[in-house]
Amino acid sequence: MNLTATIEEARPDALLTWRGHVLAGWVFEGYRRFEIEPVAPGRSRVTHVEDVHGVLAPLFGLALGGRVRTSHDALNAALKARAEASS
């Protein structure tokens, strides 16, 4: 899927958000947020949020929902492994 995306916020070691759409936001729009919060010395919490909406969003969920979930789980596991390896 070709998606036009724009980074909305970028704060090193803290936050990255982007929003992208296909044709127009009302057709299909996705929002992604990665936030890193220190929770204790040497420990952080990473929050990964994705929101999709628009008239094609239900079809996207039906057609690709399982693959997207698998991909997100793999990304989150890789982030966790990399963070734990560098501590």
PDB file of N, CA and C in Angstrom:
ATOM      1  N   MET A   1       0.843  -1.170   0.000  1.00  0.00           N
ATOM      2  CA  MET A   1       0.000   0.000   0.000  1.00  0.00           C
ATOM      3  C   MET A   1       0.890   1.235   0.000  1.00  0.00           C
ATOM      4  N   ASN A   2       0.686   2.137  -0.937  1.00  0.00           N
ATOM      5  CA  ASN A   2       1.425   3.395  -0.960  1.00  0.00           C
ATOM      6  C   ASN A   2       0.744   4.384  -0.038  1.00  0.00           C
ATOM      7  N   LEU A   3       1.510   4.895   0.891  1.00  0.00           N
ATOM      8  CA  LEU A   3       0.993   5.770   1.921  1.00  0.00           C
ATOM      9  C   LEU A   3       1.824   7.037   1.938  1.00  0.00           C
ATOM     10  N   THR A   4       1.171   8.186   1.912  1.00  0.00           N
ATOM     11  CA  THR A   4       1.862   9.453   2.070  1.00  0.00           C
ATOM     12  C   THR A   4       1.850   9.770   3.550  1.00  0.00           C
ATOM     13  N   ALA A   5       3.032   9.878   4.170  1.00  0.00           N
ATOM     14  CA  ALA A   5       3.105  10.079   5.618  1.00  0.00           C
ATOM     15  C   ALA A   5       3.911  11.329   5.950  1.00  0.00           C
ATOM     16  N   THR A   6       3.551  11.923   7.079  1.00  0.00           N
ATOM     17  CA  THR A   6       4.235  13.107   7.582  1.00  0.00           C
ATOM     18  C   THR A   6       4.575  12.891   9.045  1.00  0.00           C
ATOM     19  N   ILE A   7       5.820  13.146   9.395  1.00  0.00           N
ATOM     20  CA  ILE A   7       6.212  13.096  10.803  1.00  0.00           C
ATOM     21  C   ILE A   7       5.614  14.319  11.479  1.00  0.00           C
ATOM     22  N   GLU A   8       4.880  14.093  12.565  1.00  0.00           N
ATOM     23  CA  GLU A   8       4.242  15.195  13.283  1.00  0.00           C
ATOM     24  C   GLU A   8       5.083  15.674  14.452  1.00  0.00           C
ATOM     25  N   GLU A   9       5.674  14.736  15.182  1.00  0.00           N
ATOM     26  CA  GLU A   9       6.521  15.090  16.322  1.00  0.00           C
ATOM     27  C   GLU A   9       7.714  14.152  16.340  1.00  0.00           C
ATOM     28  N   ALA A  10       8.860  14.700  16.670  1.00  0.00           N
ATOM     29  CA  ALA A  10      10.068  13.896  16.832  1.00  0.00           C
ATOM     30  C   ALA A  10      10.909  14.526  17.930  1.00  0.00           C
ATOM     31  N   ARG A  11      11.032  13.821  19.041  1.00  0.00           N
ATOM     32  CA  ARG A  11      11.893  14.246  20.146  1.00  0.00           C
ATOM     33  C   ARG A  11      12.832  13.084  20.430  1.00  0.00           C
ATOM     34  N   PRO A  12      14.117  13.258  20.165  1.00  0.00           N
ATOM     35  CA  PRO A  12      15.070  12.150  20.360  1.00  0.00           C
ATOM     36  C   PRO A  12      14.929  11.511  21.743  1.00  0.00           C
ATOM     37  N   ASP A  13      14.961  10.197  21.755  1.00  0.00           N
ATOM     38  CA  ASP A  13      14.878   9.403  22.982  1.00  0.00           C
ATOM     39  C   ASP A  13      13.574   9.595  23.750  1.00  0.00           C
ATOM     40  N   ALA A  14      12.526  10.133  23.099  1.00  0.00           N
ATOM     41  CA  ALA A  14      11.280  10.360  23.820  1.00  0.00           C
ATOM     42  C   ALA A  14      10.028  10.076  22.997  1.00  0.00           C
ATOM     43  N   LEU A  15       9.952  10.570  21.756  1.00  0.00           N
ATOM     44  CA  LEU A  15       8.683  10.506  21.049  1.00  0.00           C
ATOM     45  C   LEU A  15       8.873  10.578  19.536  1.00  0.00           C
ATOM     46  N   LEU A  16       8.098   9.774  18.823  1.00  0.00           N
ATOM     47  CA  LEU A  16       8.013   9.862  17.370  1.00  0.00           C
ATOM     48  C   LEU A  16       6.564   9.594  16.990  1.00  0.00           C
ATOM     49  N   THR A  17       5.963  10.533  16.252  1.00  0.00           N
ATOM     50  CA  THR A  17       4.612  10.315  15.748  1.00  0.00           C
ATOM     51  C   THR A  17       4.577  10.644  14.265  1.00  0.00           C
ATOM     52  N   TRP A  18       3.765   9.890  13.546  1.00  0.00           N
ATOM     53  CA  TRP A  18       3.530  10.201  12.138  1.00  0.00           C
ATOM     54  C   TRP A  18       2.090   9.892  11.781  1.00  0.00           C
ATOM     55  N   ARG A  19       1.634  10.543  10.736  1.00  0.00           N
ATOM     56  CA  ARG A  19       0.286  10.341  10.229  1.00  0.00           C
ATOM     57  C   ARG A  19       0.396  10.206   8.716  1.00  0.00           C
ATOM     58  N   GLY A  20      -0.291   9.234   8.176  1.00  0.00           N
ATOM     59  CA  GLY A  20      -0.256   9.027   6.737  1.00  0.00           C
ATOM     60  C   GLY A  20      -1.626   8.680   6.205  1.00  0.00           C
ATOM     61  N   HIS A  21      -1.809   8.888   4.915  1.00  0.00           N
ATOM     62  CA  HIS A  21      -3.110   8.608   4.323  1.00  0.00           C
ATOM     63  C   HIS A  21      -2.960   8.051   2.910  1.00  0.00           C
ATOM     64  N   VAL A  22      -4.018   7.419   2.461  1.00  0.00           N
ATOM     65  CA  VAL A  22      -4.142   6.956   1.082  1.00  0.00           C
ATOM     66  C   VAL A  22      -5.247   7.804   0.464  1.00  0.00           C
ATOM     67  N   LEU A  23      -4.922   8.487  -0.608  1.00  0.00           N
ATOM     68  CA  LEU A  23      -5.821   9.414  -1.293  1.00  0.00           C
ATOM     69  C   LEU A  23      -6.157  10.612  -0.407  1.00  0.00           C
ATOM     70  N   ALA A  24      -6.897  10.422   0.660  1.00  0.00           N
ATOM     71  CA  ALA A  24      -7.246  11.488   1.603  1.00  0.00           C
ATOM     72  C   ALA A  24      -7.515  10.840   2.954  1.00  0.00           C
ATOM     73  N   GLY A  25      -7.427  11.622   4.027  1.00  0.00           N
ATOM     74  CA  GLY A  25      -7.625  11.072   5.364  1.00  0.00           C
ATOM     75  C   GLY A  25      -8.970  10.396   5.560  1.00  0.00           C
ATOM     76  N   TRP A  26     -10.004  10.896   4.922  1.00  0.00           N
ATOM     77  CA  TRP A  26     -11.319  10.283   5.096  1.00  0.00           C
ATOM     78  C   TRP A  26     -11.417   8.931   4.390  1.00  0.00           C
ATOM     79  N   VAL A  27     -10.529   8.683   3.418  1.00  0.00           N
ATOM     80  CA  VAL A  27     -10.512   7.394   2.729  1.00  0.00           C
ATOM     81  C   VAL A  27      -9.791   6.362   3.598  1.00  0.00           C
ATOM     82  N   PHE A  28      -8.564   6.668   3.961  1.00  0.00           N
ATOM     83  CA  PHE A  28      -7.788   5.793   4.850  1.00  0.00           C
ATOM     84  C   PHE A  28      -6.671   6.617   5.463  1.00  0.00           C
ATOM     85  N   GLU A  29      -6.624   6.640   6.774  1.00  0.00           N
ATOM     86  CA  GLU A  29      -5.557   7.360   7.473  1.00  0.00           C
ATOM     87  C   GLU A  29      -5.040   6.495   8.608  1.00  0.00           C
ATOM     88  N   GLY A  30      -3.731   6.500   8.764  1.00  0.00           N
ATOM     89  CA  GLY A  30      -3.098   5.795   9.862  1.00  0.00           C
ATOM     90  C   GLY A  30      -2.275   6.761  10.688  1.00  0.00           C
ATOM     91  N   TYR A  31      -2.282   6.534  11.976  1.00  0.00           N
ATOM     92  CA  TYR A  31      -1.510   7.337  12.922  1.00  0.00           C
ATOM     93  C   TYR A  31      -0.659   6.375  13.735  1.00  0.00           C
ATOM     94  N   ARG A  32       0.604   6.685  13.908  1.00  0.00           N
ATOM     95  CA  ARG A  32       1.515   5.827  14.681  1.00  0.00           C
ATOM     96  C   ARG A  32       2.236   6.686  15.693  1.00  0.00           C
ATOM     97  N   ARG A  33       2.375   6.174  16.907  1.00  0.00           N
ATOM     98  CA  ARG A  33       3.055   6.896  17.986  1.00  0.00           C
ATOM     99  C   ARG A  33       3.966   5.916  18.730  1.00  0.00           C
ATOM    100  N   PHE A  34       5.219   6.324  18.873  1.00  0.00           N
ATOM    101  CA  PHE A  34       6.184   5.599  19.705  1.00  0.00           C
ATOM    102  C   PHE A  34       6.634   6.559  20.789  1.00  0.00           C
ATOM    103  N   GLU A  35       6.394   6.189  22.030  1.00  0.00           N
ATOM    104  CA  GLU A  35       6.783   7.049  23.145  1.00  0.00           C
ATOM    105  C   GLU A  35       7.668   6.258  24.106  1.00  0.00           C
ATOM    106  N   ILE A  36       8.749   6.880  24.545  1.00  0.00           N
ATOM    107  CA  ILE A  36       9.678   6.264  25.492  1.00  0.00           C
ATOM    108  C   ILE A  36       9.636   7.078  26.778  1.00  0.00           C
ATOM    109  N   GLU A  37       9.334   6.398  27.887  1.00  0.00           N
ATOM    110  CA  GLU A  37       9.258   7.068  29.183  1.00  0.00           C
ATOM    111  C   GLU A  37      10.164   6.356  30.178  1.00  0.00           C
ATOM    112  N   PRO A  38      11.050   7.086  30.843  1.00  0.00           N
ATOM    113  CA  PRO A  38      11.825   6.463  31.913  1.00  0.00           C
ATOM    114  C   PRO A  38      10.882   6.111  33.069  1.00  0.00           C
ATOM    115  N   VAL A  39      11.035   4.913  33.631  1.00  0.00           N
ATOM    116  CA  VAL A  39      10.187   4.507  34.755  1.00  0.00           C
ATOM    117  C   VAL A  39      10.986   4.226  36.021  1.00  0.00           C
ATOM    118  N   ALA A  40      12.275   3.991  35.866  1.00  0.00           N
ATOM    119  CA  ALA A  40      13.171   3.745  36.995  1.00  0.00           C
ATOM    120  C   ALA A  40      14.590   3.816  36.442  1.00  0.00           C
ATOM    121  N   PRO A  41      15.578   3.945  37.301  1.00  0.00           N
ATOM    122  CA  PRO A  41      16.955   3.954  36.780  1.00  0.00           C
ATOM    123  C   PRO A  41      17.231   2.708  35.932  1.00  0.00           C
ATOM    124  N   GLY A  42      17.651   2.921  34.702  1.00  0.00           N
ATOM    125  CA  GLY A  42      17.960   1.813  33.803  1.00  0.00           C
ATOM    126  C   GLY A  42      16.748   1.125  33.213  1.00  0.00           C
ATOM    127  N   ARG A  43      15.549   1.670  33.418  1.00  0.00           N
ATOM    128  CA  ARG A  43      14.316   1.059  32.894  1.00  0.00           C
ATOM    129  C   ARG A  43      13.466   2.094  32.189  1.00  0.00           C
ATOM    130  N   SER A  44      12.877   1.682  31.092  1.00  0.00           N
ATOM    131  CA  SER A  44      11.995   2.563  30.319  1.00  0.00           C
ATOM    132  C   SER A  44      10.769   1.791  29.882  1.00  0.00           C
ATOM    133  N   ARG A  45       9.723   2.531  29.594  1.00  0.00           N
ATOM    134  CA  ARG A  45       8.506   1.954  29.025  1.00  0.00           C
ATOM    135  C   ARG A  45       8.353   2.517  27.616  1.00  0.00           C
ATOM    136  N   VAL A  46       8.128   1.633  26.648  1.00  0.00           N
ATOM    137  CA  VAL A  46       7.868   2.056  25.271  1.00  0.00           C
ATOM    138  C   VAL A  46       6.395   1.795  24.984  1.00  0.00           C
ATOM    139  N   THR A  47       5.710   2.831  24.547  1.00  0.00           N
ATOM    140  CA  THR A  47       4.306   2.716  24.161  1.00  0.00           C
ATOM    141  C   THR A  47       4.229   2.860  22.644  1.00  0.00           C
ATOM    142  N   HIS A  48       3.614   1.891  22.003  1.00  0.00           N
ATOM    143  CA  HIS A  48       3.479   1.858  20.546  1.00  0.00           C
ATOM    144  C   HIS A  48       1.988   1.832  20.242  1.00  0.00           C
ATOM    145  N   VAL A  49       1.508   2.885  19.620  1.00  0.00           N
ATOM    146  CA  VAL A  49       0.080   3.015  19.325  1.00  0.00           C
ATOM    147  C   VAL A  49      -0.110   3.161  17.822  1.00  0.00           C
ATOM    148  N   GLU A  50      -1.086   2.473  17.290  1.00  0.00           N
ATOM    149  CA  GLU A  50      -1.471   2.697  15.901  1.00  0.00           C
ATOM    150  C   GLU A  50      -2.984   2.828  15.850  1.00  0.00           C
ATOM    151  N   ASP A  51      -3.430   3.834  15.128  1.00  0.00           N
ATOM    152  CA  ASP A  51      -4.855   4.059  14.930  1.00  0.00           C
ATOM    153  C   ASP A  51      -5.088   4.199  13.433  1.00  0.00           C
ATOM    154  N   VAL A  52      -6.018   3.443  12.907  1.00  0.00           N
ATOM    155  CA  VAL A  52      -6.389   3.578  11.500  1.00  0.00           C
ATOM    156  C   VAL A  52      -7.875   3.899  11.432  1.00  0.00           C
ATOM    157  N   HIS A  53      -8.227   4.759  10.493  1.00  0.00           N
ATOM    158  CA  HIS A  53      -9.627   5.119  10.321  1.00  0.00           C
ATOM    159  C   HIS A  53      -9.859   5.588   8.891  1.00  0.00           C
ATOM    160  N   GLY A  54     -11.088   5.830   8.577  1.00  0.00           N
ATOM    161  CA  GLY A  54     -11.496   6.195   7.227  1.00  0.00           C
ATOM    162  C   GLY A  54     -12.400   5.108   6.670  1.00  0.00           C
ATOM    163  N   VAL A  55     -12.996   5.384   5.517  1.00  0.00           N
ATOM    164  CA  VAL A  55     -13.969   4.435   4.966  1.00  0.00           C
ATOM    165  C   VAL A  55     -13.352   3.086   4.600  1.00  0.00           C
ATOM    166  N   LEU A  56     -12.059   3.059   4.278  1.00  0.00           N
ATOM    167  CA  LEU A  56     -11.419   1.783   3.935  1.00  0.00           C
ATOM    168  C   LEU A  56     -10.827   1.047   5.148  1.00  0.00           C
ATOM    169  N   ALA A  57     -10.838   1.672   6.313  1.00  0.00           N
ATOM    170  CA  ALA A  57     -10.229   1.051   7.495  1.00  0.00           C
ATOM    171  C   ALA A  57     -10.821  -0.321   7.830  1.00  0.00           C
ATOM    172  N   PRO A  58     -12.150  -0.503   7.790  1.00  0.00           N
ATOM    173  CA  PRO A  58     -12.682  -1.843   8.082  1.00  0.00           C
ATOM    174  C   PRO A  58     -12.187  -2.905   7.098  1.00  0.00           C
ATOM    175  N   LEU A  59     -12.088  -2.545   5.827  1.00  0.00           N
ATOM    176  CA  LEU A  59     -11.578  -3.500   4.838  1.00  0.00           C
ATOM    177  C   LEU A  59     -10.114  -3.817   5.098  1.00  0.00           C
ATOM    178  N   PHE A  60      -9.348  -2.811   5.469  1.00  0.00           N
ATOM    179  CA  PHE A  60      -7.947  -2.999   5.815  1.00  0.00           C
ATOM    180  C   PHE A  60      -7.828  -3.996   6.964  1.00  0.00           C
ATOM    181  N   GLY A  61      -8.664  -3.810   7.991  1.00  0.00           N
ATOM    182  CA  GLY A  61      -8.637  -4.713   9.134  1.00  0.00           C
ATOM    183  C   GLY A  61      -8.963  -6.148   8.749  1.00  0.00           C
ATOM    184  N   LEU A  62      -9.969  -6.318   7.916  1.00  0.00           N
ATOM    185  CA  LEU A  62     -10.349  -7.663   7.480  1.00  0.00           C
ATOM    186  C   LEU A  62      -9.271  -8.313   6.618  1.00  0.00           C
ATOM    187  N   ALA A  63      -8.718  -7.545   5.685  1.00  0.00           N
ATOM    188  CA  ALA A  63      -7.759  -8.112   4.732  1.00  0.00           C
ATOM    189  C   ALA A  63      -6.378  -8.300   5.331  1.00  0.00           C
ATOM    190  N   LEU A  64      -5.933  -7.361   6.156  1.00  0.00           N
ATOM    191  CA  LEU A  64      -4.539  -7.381   6.609  1.00  0.00           C
ATOM    192  C   LEU A  64      -4.362  -7.368   8.123  1.00  0.00           C
ATOM    193  N   GLY A  65      -5.446  -7.333   8.862  1.00  0.00           N
ATOM    194  CA  GLY A  65      -5.364  -7.193  10.308  1.00  0.00           C
ATOM    195  C   GLY A  65      -4.437  -8.192  10.987  1.00  0.00           C
ATOM    196  N   GLY A  66      -4.551  -9.470  10.631  1.00  0.00           N
ATOM    197  CA  GLY A  66      -3.705 -10.501  11.247  1.00  0.00           C
ATOM    198  C   GLY A  66      -2.244 -10.316  10.927  1.00  0.00           C
ATOM    199  N   ARG A  67      -1.939  -9.983   9.683  1.00  0.00           N
ATOM    200  CA  ARG A  67      -0.539  -9.777   9.281  1.00  0.00           C
ATOM    201  C   ARG A  67       0.039  -8.520   9.928  1.00  0.00           C
ATOM    202  N   VAL A  68      -0.793  -7.488  10.040  1.00  0.00           N
ATOM    203  CA  VAL A  68      -0.322  -6.255  10.683  1.00  0.00           C
ATOM    204  C   VAL A  68      -0.034  -6.526  12.159  1.00  0.00           C
ATOM    205  N   ARG A  69      -0.919  -7.259  12.821  1.00  0.00           N
ATOM    206  CA  ARG A  69      -0.717  -7.590  14.245  1.00  0.00           C
ATOM    207  C   ARG A  69       0.569  -8.406  14.424  1.00  0.00           C
ATOM    208  N   THR A  70       0.797  -9.375  13.564  1.00  0.00           N
ATOM    209  CA  THR A  70       2.021 -10.172  13.623  1.00  0.00           C
ATOM    210  C   THR A  70       3.254  -9.288  13.424  1.00  0.00           C
ATOM    211  N   SER A  71       3.174  -8.379  12.480  1.00  0.00           N
ATOM    212  CA  SER A  71       4.275  -7.460  12.217  1.00  0.00           C
ATOM    213  C   SER A  71       4.535  -6.544  13.416  1.00  0.00           C
ATOM    214  N   HIS A  72       3.479  -6.022  14.020  1.00  0.00           N
ATOM    215  CA  HIS A  72       3.645  -5.163  15.200  1.00  0.00           C
ATOM    216  C   HIS A  72       4.239  -5.937  16.368  1.00  0.00           C
ATOM    217  N   ASP A  73       3.769  -7.148  16.577  1.00  0.00           N
ATOM    218  CA  ASP A  73       4.318  -7.975  17.656  1.00  0.00           C
ATOM    219  C   ASP A  73       5.810  -8.229  17.440  1.00  0.00           C
ATOM    220  N   ALA A  74       6.208  -8.499  16.198  1.00  0.00           N
ATOM    221  CA  ALA A  74       7.625  -8.733  15.889  1.00  0.00           C
ATOM    222  C   ALA A  74       8.444  -7.459  16.105  1.00  0.00           C
ATOM    223  N   LEU A  75       7.921  -6.325  15.692  1.00  0.00           N
ATOM    224  CA  LEU A  75       8.609  -5.053  15.907  1.00  0.00           C
ATOM    225  C   LEU A  75       8.790  -4.787  17.393  1.00  0.00           C
ATOM    226  N   ASN A  76       7.737  -4.965  18.168  1.00  0.00           N
ATOM    227  CA  ASN A  76       7.817  -4.725  19.607  1.00  0.00           C
ATOM    228  C   ASN A  76       8.796  -5.681  20.279  1.00  0.00           C
ATOM    229  N   ALA A  77       8.808  -6.932  19.870  1.00  0.00           N
ATOM    230  CA  ALA A  77       9.753  -7.906  20.436  1.00  0.00           C
ATOM    231  C   ALA A  77      11.197  -7.530  20.091  1.00  0.00           C
ATOM    232  N   ALA A  78      11.423  -7.074  18.856  1.00  0.00           N
ATOM    233  CA  ALA A  78      12.768  -6.667  18.448  1.00  0.00           C
ATOM    234  C   ALA A  78      13.222  -5.430  19.222  1.00  0.00           C
ATOM    235  N   LEU A  79      12.327  -4.470  19.429  1.00  0.00           N
ATOM    236  CA  LEU A  79      12.667  -3.288  20.228  1.00  0.00           C
ATOM    237  C   LEU A  79      13.033  -3.680  21.653  1.00  0.00           C
ATOM    238  N   LYS A  80      12.252  -4.578  22.230  1.00  0.00           N
ATOM    239  CA  LYS A  80      12.510  -5.049  23.597  1.00  0.00           C
ATOM    240  C   LYS A  80      13.857  -5.746  23.685  1.00  0.00           C
ATOM    241  N   ALA A  81      14.135  -6.645  22.748  1.00  0.00           N
ATOM    242  CA  ALA A  81      15.403  -7.370  22.739  1.00  0.00           C
ATOM    243  C   ALA A  81      16.584  -6.417  22.593  1.00  0.00           C
ATOM    244  N   ARG A  82      16.456  -5.449  21.718  1.00  0.00           N
ATOM    245  CA  ARG A  82      17.561  -4.496  21.506  1.00  0.00           C
ATOM    246  C   ARG A  82      17.774  -3.630  22.742  1.00  0.00           C
ATOM    247  N   ALA A  83      16.683  -3.185  23.346  1.00  0.00           N
ATOM    248  CA  ALA A  83      16.818  -2.359  24.547  1.00  0.00           C
ATOM    249  C   ALA A  83      17.443  -3.149  25.694  1.00  0.00           C
ATOM    250  N   GLU A  84      17.011  -4.394  25.872  1.00  0.00           N
ATOM    251  CA  GLU A  84      17.560  -5.214  26.954  1.00  0.00           C
ATOM    252  C   GLU A  84      19.021  -5.577  26.702  1.00  0.00           C
ATOM    253  N   ALA A  85      19.423  -5.730  25.453  1.00  0.00           N
ATOM    254  CA  ALA A  85      20.804  -6.073  25.122  1.00  0.00           C
ATOM    255  C   ALA A  85      21.749  -4.888  25.351  1.00  0.00           C
ATOM    256  N   SER A  86      21.211  -3.675  25.264  1.00  0.00           N
ATOM    257  CA  SER A  86      22.069  -2.505  25.405  1.00  0.00           C
ATOM    258  C   SER A  86      22.134  -1.993  26.834  1.00  0.00           C
ATOM    259  N   SER A  87      21.388  -2.601  27.737  1.00  0.00           N
ATOM    260  CA  SER A  87      21.392  -2.107  29.133  1.00  0.00           C
ATOM    261  C   SER A  87      22.501  -2.717  29.946  1.00  0.00           C
TER     262      SER A  87
END
